[in-house]
Tab-separated table of C-alpha atoms in Angstrom:
chain	number	residue	atom	x	y	z
Y	1	MET	CA	-0.087	0.198	-0.033
Y	2	LEU	CA	2.728	2.525	1.074
Y	3	HIS	CA	4.587	1.725	-2.411
Y	4	ARG	CA	1.392	2.882	-4.369
Y	5	ILE	CA	0.890	6.054	-2.314
Y	6	GLY	CA	4.550	6.922	-2.916
Y	7	ALA	CA	4.413	6.248	-6.545
Y	8	ILE	CA	1.090	8.384	-6.850
Y	9	LEU	CA	2.730	11.235	-4.994
Y	10	ALA	CA	5.886	10.849	-7.425
Y	11	ILE	CA	3.402	10.953	-10.442
Y	12	LEU	CA	1.687	13.866	-9.472
Y	13	ALA	CA	4.791	15.919	-8.334
Y	14	ALA	CA	6.204	14.928	-11.884
Y	15	LEU	CA	3.055	16.322	-13.534
Y	16	TRP	CA	3.377	19.587	-11.627
Y	17	ALA	CA	7.087	19.655	-12.553
Y	18	LEU	CA	6.379	19.399	-16.185
Y	19	ILE	CA	3.917	22.460	-15.746
Y	20	ALA	CA	6.515	24.310	-14.149
Y	21	SER	CA	9.201	23.421	-16.723
Y	22	GLY	CA	6.805	24.462	-19.401
Y	23	ILE	CA	6.094	27.835	-17.751
Y	24	ALA	CA	9.977	28.245	-17.617
Y	25	LEU	CA	10.156	27.421	-21.214
Y	26	TYR	CA	7.455	29.853	-22.213
Y	27	LEU	CA	9.025	32.472	-20.198
Y	28	GLY	CA	12.328	32.158	-21.300
Y	29	THR	CA	11.260	32.089	-24.977
Y	30	ASP	CA	8.752	34.788	-24.718
Y	31	VAL	CA	11.216	37.327	-23.290
Y	32	GLY	CA	13.728	36.751	-25.982
Y	33	ALA	CA	16.253	34.072	-25.539
Y	34	VAL	CA	18.194	35.523	-28.413
Y	35	GLU	CA	19.182	38.925	-26.809
Y	36	ASN	CA	19.815	37.901	-23.306
Y	37	PRO	CA	22.270	35.203	-22.294
Y	38	THR	CA	20.077	34.839	-18.964
Y	39	GLU	CA	17.292	33.741	-20.958
Y	40	GLN	CA	19.211	31.346	-22.778
Y	41	THR	CA	20.096	29.564	-19.266
Y	42	VAL	CA	16.626	29.657	-18.356
Y	43	VAL	CA	15.703	27.922	-21.767
Y	44	GLY	CA	18.252	25.304	-21.476
Y	45	LEU	CA	17.403	24.516	-17.788
Y	46	GLY	CA	13.599	24.401	-18.997
Y	47	TRP	CA	14.558	21.696	-21.230
Y	48	TRP	CA	16.392	19.630	-18.837
Y	49	GLU	CA	13.617	20.020	-16.426
Y	50	PHE	CA	10.921	19.016	-18.854
Y	51	GLY	CA	13.012	15.968	-19.505
Y	52	ILE	CA	13.850	15.018	-16.179
Y	53	ALA	CA	10.133	15.633	-15.057
Y	54	LEU	CA	9.179	13.386	-18.146
Y	55	VAL	CA	11.336	10.465	-17.151
Y	56	ALA	CA	10.218	10.802	-13.381
Y	57	ALA	CA	6.673	10.461	-14.510
Y	58	ALA	CA	7.376	7.301	-16.748
Y	59	ILE	CA	9.269	5.787	-13.963
Y	60	GLY	CA	6.554	6.645	-11.242
Y	61	VAL	CA	4.176	4.876	-13.630
Y	62	PHE	CA	6.667	1.832	-13.681
Y	63	THR	CA	6.908	1.772	-9.954
Y	64	PHE	CA	3.180	1.900	-9.673
Y	65	PHE	CA	2.719	-1.162	-11.399
Y	66	SER	CA	6.094	-2.873	-10.494
Y	67	LYS	CA	6.792	-5.646	-8.447
Y	68	SER	CA	10.395	-4.871	-7.815
Y	69	ARG	CA	11.254	-2.769	-4.979
Y	70	TYR	CA	14.174	-1.143	-6.709
Y	71	ALA	CA	11.929	0.697	-8.920
Y	72	GLY	CA	11.039	3.012	-6.074
Y	73	LEU	CA	14.826	3.322	-5.323
Y	74	VAL	CA	15.206	4.388	-9.122
Y	75	LEU	CA	12.503	6.792	-8.992
Y	76	ALA	CA	14.129	8.655	-5.441
Y	77	ILE	CA	17.532	8.758	-7.547
Y	78	VAL	CA	15.902	10.405	-10.574
Y	79	GLY	CA	14.362	12.720	-7.968
Y	80	VAL	CA	17.699	13.720	-6.471
Y	81	ILE	CA	19.232	14.370	-9.797
Y	82	GLY	CA	16.150	16.455	-10.732
Y	83	ILE	CA	16.781	18.540	-7.735
Y	84	PHE	CA	20.422	19.228	-8.923
Y	85	ILE	CA	19.091	19.954	-12.376
Y	86	SER	CA	16.172	21.945	-11.674
Y	87	SER	CA	15.664	25.629	-11.034
Y	88	SER	CA	14.201	26.891	-7.678
Y	89	ALA	CA	10.597	26.342	-9.090
Y	90	ASN	CA	10.951	22.757	-9.900
Y	91	MET	CA	13.122	21.771	-6.841
Y	92	ALA	CA	10.134	21.296	-4.546
Y	93	PHE	CA	8.579	19.104	-7.024
Y	94	MET	CA	11.561	17.186	-7.511
Y	95	ALA	CA	11.962	16.566	-3.876
Y	96	THR	CA	8.534	15.548	-3.805
Y	97	VAL	CA	9.366	12.969	-6.283
Y	98	ALA	CA	12.324	11.798	-4.233
Y	99	VAL	CA	10.291	11.585	-1.007
Y	100	GLY	CA	7.678	9.606	-3.269
Y	101	GLY	CA	10.324	6.988	-4.636
Y	102	PHE	CA	11.584	6.675	-1.079
Y	103	MET	CA	8.367	5.895	0.214
Y	104	ALA	CA	7.699	3.345	-2.575
Y	105	PHE	CA	11.083	1.810	-2.063
Y	106	MET	CA	10.358	1.373	1.703
Y	107	GLY	CA	6.675	0.111	1.149
Y	108	ARG	CA	7.924	-2.369	-1.079
Y	109	ARG	CA	10.654	-3.683	0.963
Y	110	HIS	CA	8.246	-4.144	3.819
Y	111	ALA	CA	5.690	-5.878	1.690
Y	112	GLN	CA	8.571	-8.194	0.580
Y	113	ARG	CA	9.896	-8.899	3.989
Y	114	HIS	CA	6.598	-9.538	5.624
Y	115	GLY	CA	4.910	-11.172	2.910
Y	116	SER	CA	1.718	-8.763	3.170
Y	117	GLU	CA	1.401	-5.169	2.227
Y	118	LEU	CA	-0.899	-4.847	5.393
Y	119	PRO	CA	0.005	-5.874	9.031
Y	120	ARG	CA	-1.607	-8.845	10.447
Y	121	ASP	CA	-3.801	-8.972	13.464
Y	122	PRO	CA	-1.562	-10.564	16.096
Y	123	SER	CA	-4.421	-12.249	18.089
Y	124	ASN	CA	-5.321	-13.931	14.609
Y	125	PRO	CA	-2.028	-14.997	13.034
Y	126	ARG	CA	-3.335	-17.195	10.228
Y	127	GLY	CA	-5.634	-14.603	8.783
Y	128	LYS	CA	-8.809	-16.600	9.191
Y	129	SER	CA	-11.997	-15.174	10.500
Y	130	ARG	CA	-13.530	-15.781	13.815
Y	131	PHE	CA	-16.803	-16.075	12.583
Y	132	THR	CA	-15.981	-19.055	10.055
Y	133	LYS	CA	-15.362	-22.716	10.889
């Protein structure tokens, strides 16, 4: 359950990062990237932000449906890379992608270690209902 919540969190953050990178691209090209070298940097960062956000969204979807615990770890690594590549507008979204990836990694690890996603009732170790015979 935790791995799915982490993957959903990362997917939503990656989609918001796509929107923020689109805004950065629009603002960088609208002002005039030809005349001002600072705007060229904004456009260059916008393309990198767009690419890393697209990769994060794709890996987030893969993590949501994956049975491997390492998919969440890869998602967290992509989020950390996105933090270093992104401008200040996208850093928060990429940090959220990293947190979601870490949640997915820890949730899948717990599920593989204990054989179930949900904790079992200690008074009923076999999982049988008390109302059935």
